[in-house]
Tab-separated table of C-alpha atoms in Angstrom:
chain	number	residue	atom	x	y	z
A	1	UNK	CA	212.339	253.486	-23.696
A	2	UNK	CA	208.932	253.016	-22.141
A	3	UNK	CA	210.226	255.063	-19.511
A	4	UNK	CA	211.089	258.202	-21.292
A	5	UNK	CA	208.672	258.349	-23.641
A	6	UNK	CA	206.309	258.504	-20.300
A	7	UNK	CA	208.706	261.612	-19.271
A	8	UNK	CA	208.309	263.153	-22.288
A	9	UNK	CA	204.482	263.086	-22.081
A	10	UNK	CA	204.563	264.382	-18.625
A	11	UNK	CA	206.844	266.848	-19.906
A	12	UNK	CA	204.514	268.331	-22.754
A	13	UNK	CA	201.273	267.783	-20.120
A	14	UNK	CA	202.770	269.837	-17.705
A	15	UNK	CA	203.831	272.637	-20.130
A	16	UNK	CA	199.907	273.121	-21.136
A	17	UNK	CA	198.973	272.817	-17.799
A	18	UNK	CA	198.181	276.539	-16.018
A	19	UNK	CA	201.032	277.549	-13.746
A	20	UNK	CA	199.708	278.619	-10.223
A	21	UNK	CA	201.195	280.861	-8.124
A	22	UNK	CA	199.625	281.280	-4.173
A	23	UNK	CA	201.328	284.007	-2.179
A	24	UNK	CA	200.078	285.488	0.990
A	25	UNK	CA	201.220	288.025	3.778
A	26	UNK	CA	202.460	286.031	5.286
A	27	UNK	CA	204.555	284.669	2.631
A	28	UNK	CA	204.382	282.157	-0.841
A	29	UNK	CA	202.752	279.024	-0.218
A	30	UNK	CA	204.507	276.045	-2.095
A	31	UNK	CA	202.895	274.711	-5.330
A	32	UNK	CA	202.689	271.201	-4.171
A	33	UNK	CA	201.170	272.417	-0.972
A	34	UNK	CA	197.390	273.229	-2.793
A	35	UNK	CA	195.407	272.886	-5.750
A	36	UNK	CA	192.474	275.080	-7.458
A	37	UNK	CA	190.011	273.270	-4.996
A	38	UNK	CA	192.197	273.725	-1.880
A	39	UNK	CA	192.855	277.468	-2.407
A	40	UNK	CA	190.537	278.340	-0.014
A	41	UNK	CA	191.861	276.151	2.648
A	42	UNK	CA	195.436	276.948	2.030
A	43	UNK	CA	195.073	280.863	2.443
A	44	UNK	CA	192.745	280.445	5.352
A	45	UNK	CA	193.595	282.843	8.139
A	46	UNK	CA	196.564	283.996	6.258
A	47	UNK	CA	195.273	287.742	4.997
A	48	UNK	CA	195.383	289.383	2.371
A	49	UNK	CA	196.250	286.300	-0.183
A	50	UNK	CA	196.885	286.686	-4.382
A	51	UNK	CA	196.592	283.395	-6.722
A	52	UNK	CA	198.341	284.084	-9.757
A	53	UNK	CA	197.546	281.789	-12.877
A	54	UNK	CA	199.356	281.873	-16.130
A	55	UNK	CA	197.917	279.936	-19.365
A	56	UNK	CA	194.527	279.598	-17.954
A	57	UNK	CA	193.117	275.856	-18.739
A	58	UNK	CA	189.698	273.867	-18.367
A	59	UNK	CA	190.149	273.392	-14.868
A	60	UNK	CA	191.041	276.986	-14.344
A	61	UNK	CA	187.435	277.426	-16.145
A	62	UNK	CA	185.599	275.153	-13.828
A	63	UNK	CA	186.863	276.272	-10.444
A	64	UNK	CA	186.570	280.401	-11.669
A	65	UNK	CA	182.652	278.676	-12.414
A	66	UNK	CA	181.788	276.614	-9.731
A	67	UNK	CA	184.356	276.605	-6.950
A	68	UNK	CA	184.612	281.086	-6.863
A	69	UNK	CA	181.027	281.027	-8.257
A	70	UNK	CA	182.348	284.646	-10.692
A	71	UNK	CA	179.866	285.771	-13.168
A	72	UNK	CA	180.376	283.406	-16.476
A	73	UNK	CA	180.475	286.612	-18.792
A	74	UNK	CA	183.630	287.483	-17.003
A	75	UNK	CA	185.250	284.010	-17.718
A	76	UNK	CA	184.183	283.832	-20.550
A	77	UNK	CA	186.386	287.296	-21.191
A	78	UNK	CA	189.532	285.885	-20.518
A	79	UNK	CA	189.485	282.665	-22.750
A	80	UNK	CA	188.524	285.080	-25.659
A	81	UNK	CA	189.073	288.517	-26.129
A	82	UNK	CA	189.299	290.967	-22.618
A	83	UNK	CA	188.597	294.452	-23.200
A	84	UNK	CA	189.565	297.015	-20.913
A	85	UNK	CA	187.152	297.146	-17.727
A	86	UNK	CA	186.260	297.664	-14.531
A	87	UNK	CA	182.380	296.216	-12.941
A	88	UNK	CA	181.257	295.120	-9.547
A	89	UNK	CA	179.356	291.704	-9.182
A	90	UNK	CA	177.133	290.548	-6.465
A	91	UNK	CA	180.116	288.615	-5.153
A	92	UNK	CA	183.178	289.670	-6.685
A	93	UNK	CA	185.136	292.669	-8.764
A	94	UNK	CA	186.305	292.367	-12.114
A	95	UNK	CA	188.737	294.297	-13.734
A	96	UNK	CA	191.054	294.001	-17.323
A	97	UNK	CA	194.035	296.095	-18.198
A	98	UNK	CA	196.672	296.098	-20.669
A	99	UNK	CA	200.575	295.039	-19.785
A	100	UNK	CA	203.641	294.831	-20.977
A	101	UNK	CA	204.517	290.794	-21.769
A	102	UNK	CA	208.228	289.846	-21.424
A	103	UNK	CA	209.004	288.706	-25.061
A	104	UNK	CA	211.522	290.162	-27.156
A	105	UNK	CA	208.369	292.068	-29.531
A	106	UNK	CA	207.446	294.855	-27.525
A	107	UNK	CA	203.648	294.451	-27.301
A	108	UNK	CA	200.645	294.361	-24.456
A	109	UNK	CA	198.520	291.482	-23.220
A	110	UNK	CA	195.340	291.660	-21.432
A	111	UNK	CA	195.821	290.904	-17.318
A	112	UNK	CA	192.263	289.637	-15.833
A	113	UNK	CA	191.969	290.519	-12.349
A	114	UNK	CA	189.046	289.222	-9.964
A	115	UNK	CA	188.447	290.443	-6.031
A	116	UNK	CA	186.982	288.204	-3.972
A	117	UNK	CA	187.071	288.977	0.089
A	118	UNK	CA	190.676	288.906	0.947
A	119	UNK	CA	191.721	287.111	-2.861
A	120	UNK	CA	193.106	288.840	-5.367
A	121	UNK	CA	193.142	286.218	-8.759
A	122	UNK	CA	195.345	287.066	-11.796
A	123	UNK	CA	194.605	285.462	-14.537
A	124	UNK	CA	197.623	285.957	-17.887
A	125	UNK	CA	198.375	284.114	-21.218
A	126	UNK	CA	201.948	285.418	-20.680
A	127	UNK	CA	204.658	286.257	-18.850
A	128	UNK	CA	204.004	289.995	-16.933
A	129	UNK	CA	207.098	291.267	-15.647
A	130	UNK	CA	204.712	294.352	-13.787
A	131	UNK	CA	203.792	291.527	-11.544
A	132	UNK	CA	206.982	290.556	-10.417
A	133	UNK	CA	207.407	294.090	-9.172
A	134	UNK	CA	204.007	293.574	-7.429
A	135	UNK	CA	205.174	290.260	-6.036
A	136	UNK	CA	208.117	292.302	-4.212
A	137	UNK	CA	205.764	295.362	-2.807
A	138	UNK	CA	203.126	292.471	-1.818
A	139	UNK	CA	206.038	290.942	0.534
A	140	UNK	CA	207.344	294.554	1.593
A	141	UNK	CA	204.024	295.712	2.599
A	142	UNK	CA	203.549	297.470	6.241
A	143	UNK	CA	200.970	296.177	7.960
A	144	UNK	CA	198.807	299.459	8.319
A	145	UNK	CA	198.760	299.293	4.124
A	146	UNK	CA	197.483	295.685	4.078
A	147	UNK	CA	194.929	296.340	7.094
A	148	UNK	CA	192.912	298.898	4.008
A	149	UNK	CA	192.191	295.033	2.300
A	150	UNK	CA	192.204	293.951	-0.933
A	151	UNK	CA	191.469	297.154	-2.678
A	152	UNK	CA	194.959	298.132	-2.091
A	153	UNK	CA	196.585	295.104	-3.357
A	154	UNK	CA	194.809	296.190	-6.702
A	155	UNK	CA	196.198	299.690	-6.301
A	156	UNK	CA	199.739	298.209	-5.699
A	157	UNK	CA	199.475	296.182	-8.707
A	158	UNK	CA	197.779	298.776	-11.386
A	159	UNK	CA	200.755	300.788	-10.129
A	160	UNK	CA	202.940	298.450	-10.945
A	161	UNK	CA	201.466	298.059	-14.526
A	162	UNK	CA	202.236	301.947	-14.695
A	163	UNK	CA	205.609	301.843	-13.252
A	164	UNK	CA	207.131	299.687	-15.500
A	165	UNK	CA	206.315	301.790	-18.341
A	166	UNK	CA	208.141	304.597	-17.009
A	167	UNK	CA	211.568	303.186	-18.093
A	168	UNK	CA	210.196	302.067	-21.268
A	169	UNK	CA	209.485	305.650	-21.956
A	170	UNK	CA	212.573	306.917	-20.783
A	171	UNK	CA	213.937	304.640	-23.664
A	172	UNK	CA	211.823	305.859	-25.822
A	173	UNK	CA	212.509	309.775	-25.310
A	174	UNK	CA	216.521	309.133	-25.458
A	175	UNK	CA	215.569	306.982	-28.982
A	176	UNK	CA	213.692	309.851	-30.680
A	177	UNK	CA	216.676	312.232	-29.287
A	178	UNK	CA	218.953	310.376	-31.077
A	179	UNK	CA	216.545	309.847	-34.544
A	180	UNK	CA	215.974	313.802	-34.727
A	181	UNK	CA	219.528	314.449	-34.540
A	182	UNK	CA	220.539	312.212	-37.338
A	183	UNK	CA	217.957	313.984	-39.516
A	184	UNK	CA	218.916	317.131	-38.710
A	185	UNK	CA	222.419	316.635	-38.798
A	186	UNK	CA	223.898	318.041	-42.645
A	187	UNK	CA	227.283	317.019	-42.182
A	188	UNK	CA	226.208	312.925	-42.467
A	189	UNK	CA	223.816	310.452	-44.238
A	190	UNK	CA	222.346	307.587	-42.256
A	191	UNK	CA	220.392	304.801	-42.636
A	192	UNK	CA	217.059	303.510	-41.783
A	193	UNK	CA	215.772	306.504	-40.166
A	194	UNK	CA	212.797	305.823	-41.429
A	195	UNK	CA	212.067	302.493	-40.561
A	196	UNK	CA	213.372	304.012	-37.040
A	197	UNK	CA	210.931	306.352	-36.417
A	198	UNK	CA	207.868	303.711	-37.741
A	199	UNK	CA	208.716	301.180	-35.249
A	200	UNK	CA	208.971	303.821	-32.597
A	201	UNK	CA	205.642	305.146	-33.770
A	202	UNK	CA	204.520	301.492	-33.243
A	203	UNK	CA	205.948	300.577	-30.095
A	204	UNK	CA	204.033	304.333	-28.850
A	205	UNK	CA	201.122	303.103	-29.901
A	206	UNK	CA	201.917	299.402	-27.687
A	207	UNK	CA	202.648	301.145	-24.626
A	208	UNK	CA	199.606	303.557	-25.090
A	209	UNK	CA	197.196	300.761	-25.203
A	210	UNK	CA	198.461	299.880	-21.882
A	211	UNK	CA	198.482	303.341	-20.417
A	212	UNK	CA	195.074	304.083	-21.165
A	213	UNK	CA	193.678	301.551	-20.107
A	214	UNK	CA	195.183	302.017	-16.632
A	215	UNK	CA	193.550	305.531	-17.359
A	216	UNK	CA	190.205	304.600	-17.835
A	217	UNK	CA	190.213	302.032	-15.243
A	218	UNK	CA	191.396	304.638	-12.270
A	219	UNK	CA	189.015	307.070	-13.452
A	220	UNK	CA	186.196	304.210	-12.967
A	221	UNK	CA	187.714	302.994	-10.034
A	222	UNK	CA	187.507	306.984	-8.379
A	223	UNK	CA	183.490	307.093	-9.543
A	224	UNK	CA	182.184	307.320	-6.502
A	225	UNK	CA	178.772	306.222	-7.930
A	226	UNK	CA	180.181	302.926	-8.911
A	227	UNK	CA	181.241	301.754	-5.584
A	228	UNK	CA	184.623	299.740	-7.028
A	229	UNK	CA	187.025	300.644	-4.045
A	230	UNK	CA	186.370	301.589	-0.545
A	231	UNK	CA	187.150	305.406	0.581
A	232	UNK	CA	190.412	304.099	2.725
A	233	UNK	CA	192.145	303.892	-0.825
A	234	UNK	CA	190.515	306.968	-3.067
A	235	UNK	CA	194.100	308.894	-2.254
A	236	UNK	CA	195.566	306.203	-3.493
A	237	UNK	CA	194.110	305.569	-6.750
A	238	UNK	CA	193.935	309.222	-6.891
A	239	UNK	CA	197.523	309.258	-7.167
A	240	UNK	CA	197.804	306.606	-9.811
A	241	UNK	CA	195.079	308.425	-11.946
A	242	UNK	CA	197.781	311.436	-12.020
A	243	UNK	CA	200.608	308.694	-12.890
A	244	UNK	CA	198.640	307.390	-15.251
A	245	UNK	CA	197.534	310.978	-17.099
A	246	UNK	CA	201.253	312.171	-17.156
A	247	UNK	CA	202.197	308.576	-18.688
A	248	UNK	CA	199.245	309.400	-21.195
A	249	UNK	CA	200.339	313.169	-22.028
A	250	UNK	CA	204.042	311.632	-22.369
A	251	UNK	CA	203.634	309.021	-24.623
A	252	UNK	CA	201.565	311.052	-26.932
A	253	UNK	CA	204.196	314.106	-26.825
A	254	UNK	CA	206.723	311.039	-28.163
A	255	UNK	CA	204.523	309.932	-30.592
A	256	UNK	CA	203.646	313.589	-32.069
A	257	UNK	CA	207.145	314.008	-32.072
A	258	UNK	CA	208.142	310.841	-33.792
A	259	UNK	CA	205.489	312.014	-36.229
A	260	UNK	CA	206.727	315.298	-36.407
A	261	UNK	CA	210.714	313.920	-37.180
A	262	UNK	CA	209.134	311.810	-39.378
A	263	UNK	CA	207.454	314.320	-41.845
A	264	UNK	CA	210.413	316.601	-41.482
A	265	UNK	CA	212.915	313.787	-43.041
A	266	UNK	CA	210.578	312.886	-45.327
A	267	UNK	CA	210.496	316.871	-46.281
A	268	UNK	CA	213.875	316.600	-46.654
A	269	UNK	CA	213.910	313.728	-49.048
A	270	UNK	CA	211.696	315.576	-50.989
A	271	UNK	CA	213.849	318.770	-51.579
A	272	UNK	CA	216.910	316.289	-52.375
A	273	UNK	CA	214.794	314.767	-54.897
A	274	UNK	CA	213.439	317.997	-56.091
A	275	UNK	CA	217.405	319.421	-56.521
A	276	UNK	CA	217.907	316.101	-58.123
A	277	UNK	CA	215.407	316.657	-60.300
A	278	UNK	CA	216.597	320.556	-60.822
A	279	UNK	CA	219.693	319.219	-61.647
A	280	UNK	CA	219.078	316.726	-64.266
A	281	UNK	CA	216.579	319.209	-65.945
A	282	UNK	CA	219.748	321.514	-66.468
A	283	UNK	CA	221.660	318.809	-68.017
A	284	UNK	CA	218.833	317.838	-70.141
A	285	UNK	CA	218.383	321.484	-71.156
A	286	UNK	CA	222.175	321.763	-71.939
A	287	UNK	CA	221.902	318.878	-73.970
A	288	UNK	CA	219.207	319.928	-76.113
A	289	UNK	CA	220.542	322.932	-76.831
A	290	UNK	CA	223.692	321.687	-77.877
A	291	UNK	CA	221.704	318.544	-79.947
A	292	UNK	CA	219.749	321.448	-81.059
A	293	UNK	CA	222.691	323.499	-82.469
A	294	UNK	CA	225.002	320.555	-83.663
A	295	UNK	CA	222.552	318.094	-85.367
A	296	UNK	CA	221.584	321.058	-88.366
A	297	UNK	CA	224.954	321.762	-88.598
A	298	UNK	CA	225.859	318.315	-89.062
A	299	UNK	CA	223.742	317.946	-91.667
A	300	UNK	CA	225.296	321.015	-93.551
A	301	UNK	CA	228.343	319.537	-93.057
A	302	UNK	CA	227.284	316.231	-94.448
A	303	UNK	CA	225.402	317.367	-97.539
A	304	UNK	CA	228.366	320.172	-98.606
A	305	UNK	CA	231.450	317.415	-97.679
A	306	UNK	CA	230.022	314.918	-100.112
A	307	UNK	CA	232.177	313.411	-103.024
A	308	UNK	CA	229.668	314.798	-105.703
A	309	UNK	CA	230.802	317.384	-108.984
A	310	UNK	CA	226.830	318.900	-108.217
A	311	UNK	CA	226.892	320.530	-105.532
A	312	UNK	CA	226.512	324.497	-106.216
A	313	UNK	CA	229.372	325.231	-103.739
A	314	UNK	CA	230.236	328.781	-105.896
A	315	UNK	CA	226.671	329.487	-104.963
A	316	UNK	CA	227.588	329.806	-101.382
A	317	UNK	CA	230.538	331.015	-101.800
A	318	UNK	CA	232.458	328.084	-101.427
A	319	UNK	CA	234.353	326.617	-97.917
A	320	UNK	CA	233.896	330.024	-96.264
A	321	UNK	CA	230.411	331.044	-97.627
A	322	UNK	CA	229.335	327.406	-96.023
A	323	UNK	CA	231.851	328.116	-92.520
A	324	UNK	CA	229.485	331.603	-92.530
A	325	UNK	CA	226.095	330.156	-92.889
A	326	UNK	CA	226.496	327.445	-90.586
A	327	UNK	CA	227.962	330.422	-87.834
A	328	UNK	CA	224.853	332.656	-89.220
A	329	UNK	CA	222.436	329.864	-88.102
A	330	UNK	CA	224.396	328.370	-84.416
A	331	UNK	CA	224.214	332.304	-83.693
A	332	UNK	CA	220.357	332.374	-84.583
A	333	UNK	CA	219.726	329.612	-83.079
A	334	UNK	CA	221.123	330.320	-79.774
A	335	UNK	CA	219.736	334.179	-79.831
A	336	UNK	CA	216.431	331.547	-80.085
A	337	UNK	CA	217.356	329.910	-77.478
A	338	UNK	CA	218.211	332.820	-75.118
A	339	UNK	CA	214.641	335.023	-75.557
A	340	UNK	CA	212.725	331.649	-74.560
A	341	UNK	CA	214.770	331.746	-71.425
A	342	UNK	CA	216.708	328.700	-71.774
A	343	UNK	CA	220.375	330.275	-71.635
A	344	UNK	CA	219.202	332.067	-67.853
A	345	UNK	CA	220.464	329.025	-65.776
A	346	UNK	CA	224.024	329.857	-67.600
A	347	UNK	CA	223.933	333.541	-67.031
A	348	UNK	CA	223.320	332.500	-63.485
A	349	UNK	CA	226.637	330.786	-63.047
């Protein structure tokens, strides 16, 4: 019992604990092979090297502080809140951007990235699947590609960021397709259009928060004034900055569109309602008219049909004097009826 319960707790401790990843050129470096102090040891004549750490801890803290020696501002970012950046320390780079996390809720997460020599350091809260594309064109990397140094590792990752909205997108587009058919299709009713097109609206919004920030990174990274990446990799980032614009101008095409099919249903829920409306205002009309007519001559009726010697029916000239008046006054009432304009709607049909 003792035995598992001390399983157990090594079981929870290790699921708090920051996951480290260590890869190289020259190829992934075992977990048990290094620790946070031993990084630099471990990738030591080995290139280009990128230590990726997921749920960032104390210890994570103290060697980012005192082992890497990065600015304690920066750090300090990534235990609270990151905001998209890009600056240039006296011994290191430091740049945030917005990804895609791998849950089932389609939202972004901050990625930390410092650039240190020949070390690239991620440093996520969540699962990235961007940078298990970039763990695939790290290992596939030609040798004349890693020789431009770490600055293009960044470039291969950012890309990789922007790459894996592209699909995303491509889901996107085929979704609205399908939303603006069914509201503009007469022949069939469906349902939850609407809540449809919001969470498409939101999920635009997710994937934009990612986009531009890869936007307004590259466009810092290619200010030439700020010195963030050498000149061997300006075509490079130059390319991304063009990914990254036509990822920009697509998903806000989508999203004016979803906004667009959006108001339009919503239009034509409105003119429903309004012929709805039209329609019961008819009935209502017809109704009056005939409550109008029927209730007087009810009352005629009533009064005259009474049991009672009184009544002065040779003063109105009896059954058909009474017949005639009550005619005399359904005729009235409905010439009435007809210069106010309520009788059009039946001269229509």
């Amino acid at each position: 019992m003792t035995a598992l319960a001390t399983l157990r707790r090594e079981a929870r401790h290790r699921r708090f604990m920051a996951e480290l990843r260590l890869q190289t050129a020259s190829g992934i470096i075992d977990t048990e092979a290094f620790t946070l102090d031993t990084v630099a040891d471990a990738i030591k004549g080995k290139g280009l090297s990128w230590l990726d750490i997921k749920r960032p801890d104390d210890s994570v803290k103290n060697f980012l502080l005192n082992v890497m020696e990065f600015d304690e501002l920066a750090v300090e970012d990534i235990f609270g809140h990151a905001d998209t950046t890009a600056m240039k320390f006296s011994n290191h780079r430091f740049v945030v951007v917005n990804a895609r996390d791998a849950d089932n809720q389609l939202d972004t997460e901050p990625v930390a990235i410092f650039l240190s020599d020949d070390l690239i350091i991620t440093v996520r809260h969540t699962s990235i699947p961007a940078l298990m594309k970039f763990r695939r064109r790290f290992k596939e990397a030609e040798d004349d590609e890693l020789a431009l140094g770490i600055d293009f590792l960044l470039y291969e990752m950012l890309d990789a960021i922007a790459d894996d909205w592209q699909p995303i997108l491509g889901r996107y587009s085929k979704t609205l397709d399908e939303l603006e058919f069914c509201v503009f299709d007469p022949e069939e009713k469906y349902d939850n259009l609407l809540e449809g097109l919001h969470d498409l609206k939101r999920h635009l919004r997710e994937a934009s928060k990612s986009i531009e920030s890869l936007h307004a990174v590259t466009l810092r990274m290619l200010n030439q004034k700020l010195k963030l990446i050498s000149s061997g990799v300006t075509v490079y980032f130059s390319d991304l900055n063009q990914l990254c614009t036509a990822l920009v101008k697509r998903a806000n095409n989508y999203s004016a569109g979803a906004t667009s099919t959006r108001d339009t249903y919503l239009s034509n829920i409105s003119m429903e309602l309004s012929k709805s409306n039209a329609q019961l205002t008819e009935v209502m009309t017809t109704l009056t008219i005939i409550g109008a007519i029927m209730l007087p001559l009810t009352l005629i009726a009533g009064i005259f049909g009474m049991n009672n010697e009184d009544l002065p029916l040779d003063m109105v000239g009896g059954f058909w004097g009474i017949i005639s008046m009550m005619t005399i006054f359904a005729v009235s009432m409905l010439v009435m009826f007809w210069r106010r304009g309520w009788l059009n709607n039946f001269a229509k049909k």
